[in-house]
Amino acid sequence: MCLRLLLLLALCSAGPAAAALTLSLRGSWRIRSGNGSLELPGKVPGCVHSALFQRRLIQDPYYRFNDLKYRWITLDNWTYSKNEIPFDISKWQQVNLVFEGIDTVANVLLNNVSVGKMDNMFRRYSFDITHVIKAVNFIELHFQSAVLYARNRSEAHTCYEVPPKCPPPVQKGECHVNFIRKEQCSFSWDWGPSFPTQGIWKDVRIEAYNICHLDYFTFSPVYDNNIQEWNLEIDSSFHVVSSKPVFGQAIVVIPELQTQRTYSIELKHGKRIVKLFVKINKNITVKTWWPHGHGNQTGYNMTVLFKLDGGLSFERSAKEYGVK
Ligand SMILES: *[C@@H]1O[C@H](CO)[C@@H](O)[C@H](O)[C@H]1NC(C)=O
Ligand SMILES: *[C@@H]1O[C@H](CO)[C@@H](O)[C@H](O)[C@H]1NC(C)=O
Ligand SMILES: *[C@@H]1O[C@H](CO)[C@@H](O)[C@H](O)[C@H]1NC(C)=O
Ligand SMILES: *[C@@H]1O[C@H](CO)[C@@H](O)[C@H](O)[C@H]1NC(C)=O
Ligand SMILES: *[C@@H]1O[C@H](CO)[C@@H](O)[C@H](O)[C@H]1NC(C)=O
Ligand SMILES: *[C@@H]1O[C@H](CO)[C@@H](O)[C@H](O)[C@H]1NC(C)=O
Ligand SMILES: *[C@@H]1O[C@H](CO)[C@@H](O)[C@H](O)[C@H]1NC(C)=O
């Protein structure tokens, strides 16, 4: 079975204050080289190489042997900063600084206070900044050269070898790429030059909420062979900031399978995972998803709605998922 989740509505209770806010930090940042000899504007999402190229401080990096000529960019430790970010601190019980993707090794400072470290390009990071955020803010990301980081990690790892140490010499690439969670071809590949970039390659935002917040959501279909029935396991992870439990309902609707279920939920303070187990209506034949050439690629639309008690009015935030 394949499910297409179209709309996920999280209705968090509101009362007079709004339930959630997102402040995007995309756009214009400042970029500074390690010793401050270079300072330039740079776009987020983006990287140091593209910012230098846009300011015409370097030529096309792909031209001739520019990969070797521009190694200094990679070996330096750059800083990204953004000034004068206003924020209304009076309204929120919880404030997070969220990075969807960082390339790759960096310390984050908010208003000169270290709030977190990152070293994995492939994951999202969320840092609690509730007690650090002010009315006007200053964010700094101190990057470390990915090449130096990988070398250092390799030197620290003495119990056994992790080959290969370096790429074939003809690639003129960087060594120890297997010691960093970064796009592996950025240290060179047989088809591509070595440009181990530094930068903020996905969205950055401040998110703030009261009472509760839906952090993430996953689901998987399971077939029960004994009773020949399809089921669906849905996991929703909430962060509940309210000290009192939050009550409400979760409503799951899959119209084409004539399945609609309502569950009572209770969310207690802290990080909570709500597990829903949905039995799919047995009087409908569920069509499975087949690879191309082997059958049809049938998908079903599903809506999951969380309606939480707590006030006279409700606020809604909608997310769209293109999950197949
Ligand atoms: C600053 O760093 C750059 C790049 O590593 C280097 O070329 C330059 O000489 C340095 N300048 C000073 C003043 O140290
Ligand atoms: C970058 O940082 C590392 C670790 O802090 C340091 O060893 C290295 O000398 C720095 N590189 C430059 C060009 O400043
Ligand atoms: C941040 O800290 C540095 C040194 O630790 C200091 O020079 C600077 O004035 C501080 N900046 C702010 C905005 O507090
Ligand atoms: C290098 O690795 C060691 C051991 O893991 C660590 O203590 C040190 O801080 C690292 N140095 C740099 C510059 O990353
Ligand atoms: C299948 O079952 C649902 C309730 O479980 C019912 O509403 C519906 O009419 C049934 N459909 C058919 C085609 O029997
Ligand atoms: C696949 O889809 C087509 C068009 O909707 C339909 O005619 C056909 O019967 C389906 N095949 C199977 C094996 O369900
Ligand atoms: C499922 O949702 C998509 C996108 O909204 C829509 O185009 C499609 O018609 C829906 N499928 C059914 C069977 O309702």
Coordinates of C-alpha atoms and ligand atoms in Angstrom, one line a residue:
M1 CA 0.0 0.0 0.0
C2 CA 1.2 3.5 -0.7
L3 CA -0.2 6.6 0.9
R4 CA 0.0 10.1 -0.3
L5 CA -0.3 12.4 2.7
L6 CA -1.6 15.6 1.3
L7 CA -2.4 17.8 4.2
L8 CA -1.5 17.6 7.8
L9 CA -3.2 20.0 10.0
A10 CA -2.0 20.6 13.4
L11 CA -4.5 22.5 15.4
C12 CA -2.9 23.7 18.6
S13 CA -4.9 25.4 21.2
A14 CA -4.7 29.1 21.2
G15 CA -6.6 31.4 23.4
P16 CA -5.7 35.0 22.9
A17 CA -2.1 34.4 21.7
A18 CA -1.2 32.9 18.4
A19 CA 0.0 29.3 18.7
A20 CA 3.1 29.4 16.5
L21 CA 5.4 31.6 14.6
T22 CA 8.1 31.1 12.0
L23 CA 10.7 33.7 11.2
S24 CA 12.8 32.8 8.2
L25 CA 16.4 33.8 8.2
R26 CA 17.0 33.2 4.5
G27 CA 18.5 35.9 2.4
S28 CA 21.3 38.3 3.1
W29 CA 24.1 37.3 5.6
R30 CA 27.7 38.4 6.0
I31 CA 30.6 36.1 5.4
R32 CA 34.1 36.6 6.8
S33 CA 37.3 34.7 6.3
G34 CA 39.2 33.3 9.3
N35 CA 41.6 36.2 9.8
G36 CA 39.1 38.8 8.7
S37 CA 41.0 39.8 5.5
L38 CA 37.9 39.2 3.4
E39 CA 34.4 40.2 4.2
L40 CA 31.5 40.0 1.8
P41 CA 27.7 39.6 1.6
G42 CA 26.4 36.1 1.0
K43 CA 23.0 34.5 0.3
V44 CA 21.5 31.9 2.5
P45 CA 21.0 29.2 1.2
G46 CA 24.4 29.3 -0.4
C47 CA 28.1 28.6 0.2
V48 CA 31.3 30.6 0.4
H49 CA 32.4 29.6 -3.1
S50 CA 29.2 30.9 -4.6
A51 CA 29.3 34.2 -2.6
L52 CA 32.9 34.8 -3.7
F53 CA 31.9 34.0 -7.3
Q54 CA 29.0 36.4 -7.2
R55 CA 31.2 39.2 -5.9
R56 CA 33.7 38.4 -8.7
L57 CA 36.4 37.7 -6.2
I58 CA 37.1 34.3 -7.9
Q59 CA 36.6 33.2 -11.5
D60 CA 34.5 30.2 -12.5
P61 CA 35.7 27.5 -10.2
Y62 CA 35.2 24.8 -12.9
Y63 CA 37.5 26.5 -15.4
R64 CA 40.8 24.6 -16.1
F65 CA 42.8 24.1 -12.8
N66 CA 40.8 26.5 -10.7
D67 CA 40.0 23.6 -8.3
L68 CA 43.7 23.7 -7.2
K69 CA 43.9 27.5 -7.4
Y70 CA 41.0 27.8 -5.0
R71 CA 42.0 25.3 -2.4
W72 CA 42.6 28.2 0.1
I73 CA 38.9 28.7 0.3
T74 CA 38.4 25.2 1.5
L75 CA 41.3 25.3 4.0
D76 CA 40.1 28.5 5.7
N77 CA 37.6 28.6 8.6
W78 CA 34.8 31.0 7.6
T79 CA 32.2 32.8 9.7
Y80 CA 28.6 33.5 8.7
S81 CA 26.8 36.2 10.6
K82 CA 23.5 38.0 10.6
N83 CA 22.8 41.2 12.6
E84 CA 19.8 43.0 14.0
I85 CA 17.3 40.3 13.9
P86 CA 14.2 41.6 15.7
F87 CA 12.1 39.3 17.7
D88 CA 9.0 39.8 20.0
I89 CA 10.2 37.9 23.1
S90 CA 7.1 38.6 25.3
K91 CA 4.8 36.1 23.6
W92 CA 6.5 32.8 23.5
Q93 CA 7.0 29.9 25.9
Q94 CA 9.5 28.1 23.6
V95 CA 11.8 29.5 20.9
N96 CA 14.1 27.3 18.7
L97 CA 16.7 28.1 16.1
V98 CA 16.3 25.5 13.3
F99 CA 18.9 24.7 10.6
E100 CA 17.6 22.4 7.9
G101 CA 21.0 21.9 6.5
I102 CA 24.5 23.0 7.4
D103 CA 27.7 22.4 5.4
T104 CA 29.2 21.0 7.6
V105 CA 31.2 21.7 10.8
A106 CA 30.1 24.8 12.7
N107 CA 29.5 26.3 16.2
V108 CA 26.5 28.5 16.5
L109 CA 26.5 31.6 18.7
L110 CA 23.4 33.7 19.4
N111 CA 24.1 37.1 21.0
N112 CA 27.6 35.8 21.8
V113 CA 26.4 32.7 23.6
S114 CA 27.2 29.3 22.2
V115 CA 23.9 27.5 21.6
G116 CA 25.1 24.5 19.6
K117 CA 27.5 22.5 17.5
M118 CA 26.9 20.9 14.1
D119 CA 29.0 18.3 12.1
N120 CA 26.5 16.6 9.9
M121 CA 25.4 18.0 6.5
F122 CA 22.5 15.6 6.2
R123 CA 20.5 16.3 9.3
R124 CA 18.3 19.0 10.7
Y125 CA 19.4 20.7 13.9
S126 CA 17.1 22.5 16.3
F127 CA 18.6 24.4 19.3
D128 CA 16.6 25.7 22.2
I129 CA 17.2 29.5 22.4
T130 CA 14.3 30.4 24.7
H131 CA 16.6 31.9 27.3
V132 CA 19.1 33.5 24.9
I133 CA 16.9 35.3 22.4
K134 CA 16.5 39.1 22.9
A135 CA 14.5 41.9 21.2
V136 CA 17.4 42.4 18.8
N137 CA 19.6 39.5 17.9
F138 CA 23.0 38.6 16.4
I139 CA 23.7 35.2 15.0
E140 CA 27.2 33.9 14.2
L141 CA 28.2 30.5 12.7
H142 CA 31.9 29.7 13.1
F143 CA 32.7 27.1 10.5
Q144 CA 35.7 24.9 10.5
S145 CA 37.4 23.7 7.3
A146 CA 35.8 20.3 6.4
V147 CA 39.2 19.1 5.2
L148 CA 41.0 20.0 8.4
Y149 CA 38.1 18.5 10.5
A150 CA 38.3 15.2 8.5
R151 CA 42.0 15.0 8.9
N152 CA 41.8 15.7 12.6
R153 CA 39.2 13.0 13.0
S154 CA 41.2 10.5 11.1
E155 CA 44.3 11.2 13.2
A156 CA 42.2 10.8 16.4
H157 CA 41.0 7.4 15.2
T158 CA 43.9 5.0 15.9
C159 CA 42.4 1.6 16.6
Y160 CA 42.0 0.4 13.0
E161 CA 42.4 1.8 9.5
V162 CA 39.5 3.2 7.5
P163 CA 40.6 2.9 3.8
P164 CA 41.0 4.7 1.5
K165 CA 42.9 7.5 3.1
C166 CA 43.0 9.6 0.0
P167 CA 41.4 9.6 -3.5
P168 CA 43.5 8.4 -6.5
P169 CA 46.2 11.1 -7.2
V170 CA 44.7 11.9 -10.6
Q171 CA 41.6 13.4 -8.9
K172 CA 43.7 15.9 -7.0
G173 CA 41.2 15.7 -4.2
E174 CA 41.2 15.9 -0.4
C175 CA 41.9 13.0 2.0
H176 CA 39.8 11.4 4.8
V177 CA 36.4 12.1 3.3
N178 CA 35.1 9.0 5.1
F179 CA 35.6 10.8 8.4
I180 CA 33.0 13.4 7.8
R181 CA 29.2 13.3 7.3
K182 CA 29.3 15.5 4.2
E183 CA 28.5 15.1 0.5
Q184 CA 31.3 12.7 -0.4
C185 CA 31.9 13.9 -3.9
S186 CA 32.9 17.4 -2.6
F187 CA 36.3 16.0 -1.7
S188 CA 36.6 15.0 -5.4
W189 CA 35.3 12.1 -7.5
D190 CA 36.3 10.5 -10.7
W191 CA 33.9 12.8 -12.6
G192 CA 34.3 15.9 -10.5
P193 CA 36.8 18.3 -9.0
S194 CA 37.4 18.9 -5.3
F195 CA 35.3 21.7 -3.8
P196 CA 34.6 21.0 -0.1
T197 CA 32.3 23.9 0.4
Q198 CA 31.3 25.7 3.6
G199 CA 28.0 27.3 4.1
I200 CA 24.3 27.1 5.0
W201 CA 22.8 25.0 2.2
K202 CA 19.2 24.8 3.4
D203 CA 16.7 26.9 5.2
V204 CA 17.3 28.6 8.6
R205 CA 14.6 29.9 10.8
I206 CA 13.5 30.8 14.3
E207 CA 10.4 29.0 15.4
A208 CA 8.4 29.9 18.4
Y209 CA 5.3 28.3 20.0
N210 CA 3.1 28.1 23.0
I211 CA 1.4 25.0 24.6
C212 CA 2.5 22.5 22.0
H213 CA 4.2 21.9 18.6
L214 CA 4.2 19.0 16.1
D215 CA 7.9 18.4 15.5
Y216 CA 7.7 15.5 13.0
F217 CA 5.4 12.9 11.7
T218 CA 6.0 9.5 10.1
F219 CA 3.8 6.6 9.1
S220 CA 4.2 3.1 7.7
P221 CA 1.7 0.5 6.3
V222 CA 1.8 -3.0 7.8
Y223 CA 0.0 -6.0 6.5
D224 CA -1.2 -8.6 9.0
N225 CA -1.0 -11.9 7.3
N226 CA -3.0 -13.8 9.9
I227 CA -6.2 -11.8 9.6
Q228 CA -5.3 -10.5 6.1
E229 CA -5.7 -6.9 6.9
W230 CA -3.9 -3.7 6.2
N231 CA -3.0 -1.5 9.1
L232 CA -1.2 1.8 9.4
E233 CA 1.1 2.9 12.1
I234 CA 1.3 6.7 12.6
D235 CA 3.9 8.3 14.8
S236 CA 3.6 12.0 15.6
S237 CA 6.2 13.7 17.8
F238 CA 5.0 16.6 19.8
H239 CA 6.9 19.0 22.1
V240 CA 4.5 20.0 24.8
V241 CA 5.5 23.2 26.7
S242 CA 2.3 23.5 28.7
S243 CA 2.8 22.2 32.2
K244 CA -0.8 20.9 32.2
P245 CA -1.7 18.0 29.9
V246 CA -3.3 18.9 26.6
F247 CA -6.3 16.9 25.5
G248 CA -7.7 16.5 22.1
Q249 CA -8.5 14.3 19.1
A250 CA -6.6 12.9 16.2
I251 CA -8.7 12.2 13.1
V252 CA -7.4 10.1 10.3
V253 CA -9.2 10.0 7.0
I254 CA -8.4 7.9 3.9
P255 CA -11.5 8.6 1.7
E256 CA -10.7 6.1 -1.1
L257 CA -10.4 3.3 1.5
Q258 CA -13.6 4.4 3.3
T259 CA -11.6 4.7 6.4
Q260 CA -12.1 7.3 9.0
R261 CA -11.0 6.9 12.6
T262 CA -11.0 9.3 15.6
Y263 CA -8.7 8.9 18.6
S264 CA -8.7 10.7 21.9
I265 CA -5.2 11.9 22.8
E266 CA -3.6 13.3 25.9
L267 CA -0.3 15.1 25.6
K268 CA 1.8 15.5 28.7
H269 CA 4.6 18.0 29.3
G270 CA 7.8 17.3 27.4
K271 CA 8.7 15.5 24.2
R272 CA 5.9 13.1 23.4
I273 CA 5.3 10.6 20.6
V274 CA 1.6 9.8 19.9
K275 CA 1.3 6.4 18.3
L276 CA -1.9 5.7 16.3
F277 CA -2.8 2.3 14.9
V278 CA -5.2 2.6 12.1
K279 CA -7.1 -0.5 10.9
I280 CA -8.0 -0.1 7.2
N281 CA -11.5 -0.9 6.2
K282 CA -11.6 -4.6 5.2
N283 CA -14.4 -4.4 2.7
I284 CA -12.2 -2.4 0.2
T285 CA -9.4 -4.1 -1.7
V286 CA -6.2 -2.3 -1.1
K287 CA -4.2 -1.9 -4.3
T288 CA -0.4 -2.1 -3.8
W289 CA 2.2 0.0 -5.5
W290 CA 4.1 -1.7 -8.2
P291 CA 7.4 -0.7 -9.9
H292 CA 7.1 0.6 -13.4
G293 CA 6.3 -2.2 -15.9
H294 CA 5.1 -4.5 -13.2
G295 CA 1.7 -3.0 -12.4
N296 CA 0.0 0.2 -11.4
Q297 CA 1.4 2.8 -9.0
T298 CA -1.7 3.3 -6.9
G299 CA -1.6 5.9 -4.2
Y300 CA -4.2 6.9 -1.6
N301 CA -4.7 10.3 -0.1
M302 CA -4.7 10.6 3.7
T303 CA -5.5 13.5 6.0
V304 CA -4.5 13.6 9.6
L305 CA -5.9 16.2 11.8
F306 CA -5.0 17.0 15.4
K307 CA -7.7 19.0 17.3
L308 CA -6.4 20.1 20.7
D309 CA -8.5 21.6 23.4
G310 CA -7.5 24.6 25.3
G311 CA -9.3 27.8 24.5
L312 CA -12.1 29.5 22.8
S313 CA -10.5 29.6 19.4
F314 CA -8.1 27.5 17.4
E315 CA -5.2 28.4 15.3
R316 CA -4.1 26.2 12.5
S317 CA -0.9 25.6 10.7
A318 CA -0.8 23.4 7.6
K319 CA 2.0 21.4 6.2
E320 CA 2.1 19.7 2.9
Y321 CA 3.8 16.4 2.4
G322 CA 4.5 14.8 -1.0
V323 CA 5.1 11.4 0.5
K324 CA 4.5 8.4 -1.7
Ligands
LIG1 C1 44.5 35.9 5.9 O1 44.2 34.6 5.3 C2 44.4 34.5 3.9 C3 43.9 33.2 3.5 O2 44.3 32.1 4.3 C4 45.9 34.7 3.7 O3 46.2 34.6 2.3 C5 46.4 36.0 4.2 O4 47.7 36.2 4.0 C6 46.0 36.2 5.6 N1 46.2 37.6 6.0 C7 46.8 37.9 7.2 C8 47.0 39.3 7.4 O5 47.2 37.0 8.0
LIG2 C1 41.1 26.6 11.0 O1 40.9 26.1 12.2 C2 41.7 25.0 12.6 C3 41.2 24.5 13.9 O2 40.8 25.5 14.8 C4 43.1 25.5 12.7 O3 44.0 24.5 13.1 C5 43.5 26.1 11.4 O4 44.8 26.7 11.5 C6 42.6 27.2 10.9 N1 42.9 27.6 9.6 C7 43.1 28.8 9.2 C8 43.4 29.1 7.8 O5 42.9 29.8 10.0
LIG3 C1 30.9 39.4 22.0 O1 32.1 38.9 22.7 C2 33.3 39.5 22.2 C3 34.5 38.8 22.8 O2 34.2 37.8 23.6 C4 33.2 41.0 22.6 O3 34.4 41.6 22.1 C5 32.0 41.6 21.9 O4 31.9 43.0 22.4 C6 30.8 40.9 22.3 N1 29.7 41.4 21.6 C7 28.5 41.6 22.1 C8 27.4 42.1 21.1 O5 28.2 41.4 23.2
LIG4 C1 41.0 17.3 17.0 O1 40.6 16.2 17.6 C2 40.8 16.1 19.0 C3 40.4 14.7 19.4 O2 39.2 14.3 18.9 C4 40.0 17.2 19.6 O3 40.2 17.2 21.0 C5 40.4 18.6 19.1 O4 39.6 19.6 19.6 C6 40.3 18.5 17.6 N1 40.9 19.8 17.0 C7 40.3 20.5 16.1 C8 41.0 21.7 15.6 O5 39.2 20.2 15.6
LIG5 C1 -17.6 -0.7 3.9 O1 -17.7 -0.5 5.3 C2 -18.1 0.8 5.8 C3 -18.0 0.8 7.2 O2 -17.0 0.1 7.8 C4 -19.4 1.1 5.2 O3 -19.7 2.4 5.6 C5 -19.5 1.0 3.7 O4 -20.7 1.2 3.2 C6 -19.0 -0.4 3.3 N1 -18.8 -0.4 1.8 C7 -19.2 -1.4 1.1 C8 -18.9 -1.3 -0.4 O5 -19.7 -2.4 1.6
LIG6 C1 -4.2 -0.2 -13.8 O1 -4.8 1.0 -14.1 C2 -5.5 1.1 -15.3 C3 -6.0 2.5 -15.5 O2 -6.5 3.0 -14.3 C4 -6.7 0.0 -15.2 O3 -7.4 0.0 -16.4 C5 -6.1 -1.3 -15.0 O4 -7.1 -2.3 -14.8 C6 -5.2 -1.3 -13.7 N1 -4.5 -2.6 -13.6 C7 -4.5 -3.3 -12.5 C8 -3.7 -4.6 -12.6 O5 -5.1 -3.0 -11.5
LIG7 C1 -5.7 12.9 -4.2 O1 -5.1 14.2 -4.1 C2 -4.7 14.8 -5.3 C3 -4.1 16.2 -5.0 O2 -5.0 17.0 -4.3 C4 -5.9 14.9 -6.3 O3 -5.4 15.4 -7.5 C5 -6.5 13.5 -6.5 O4 -7.6 13.6 -7.3 C6 -6.9 12.9 -5.2 N1 -7.3 11.6 -5.4 C7 -8.5 11.1 -5.1 C8 -8.8 9.8 -5.5 O5 -9.3 11.8 -4.4

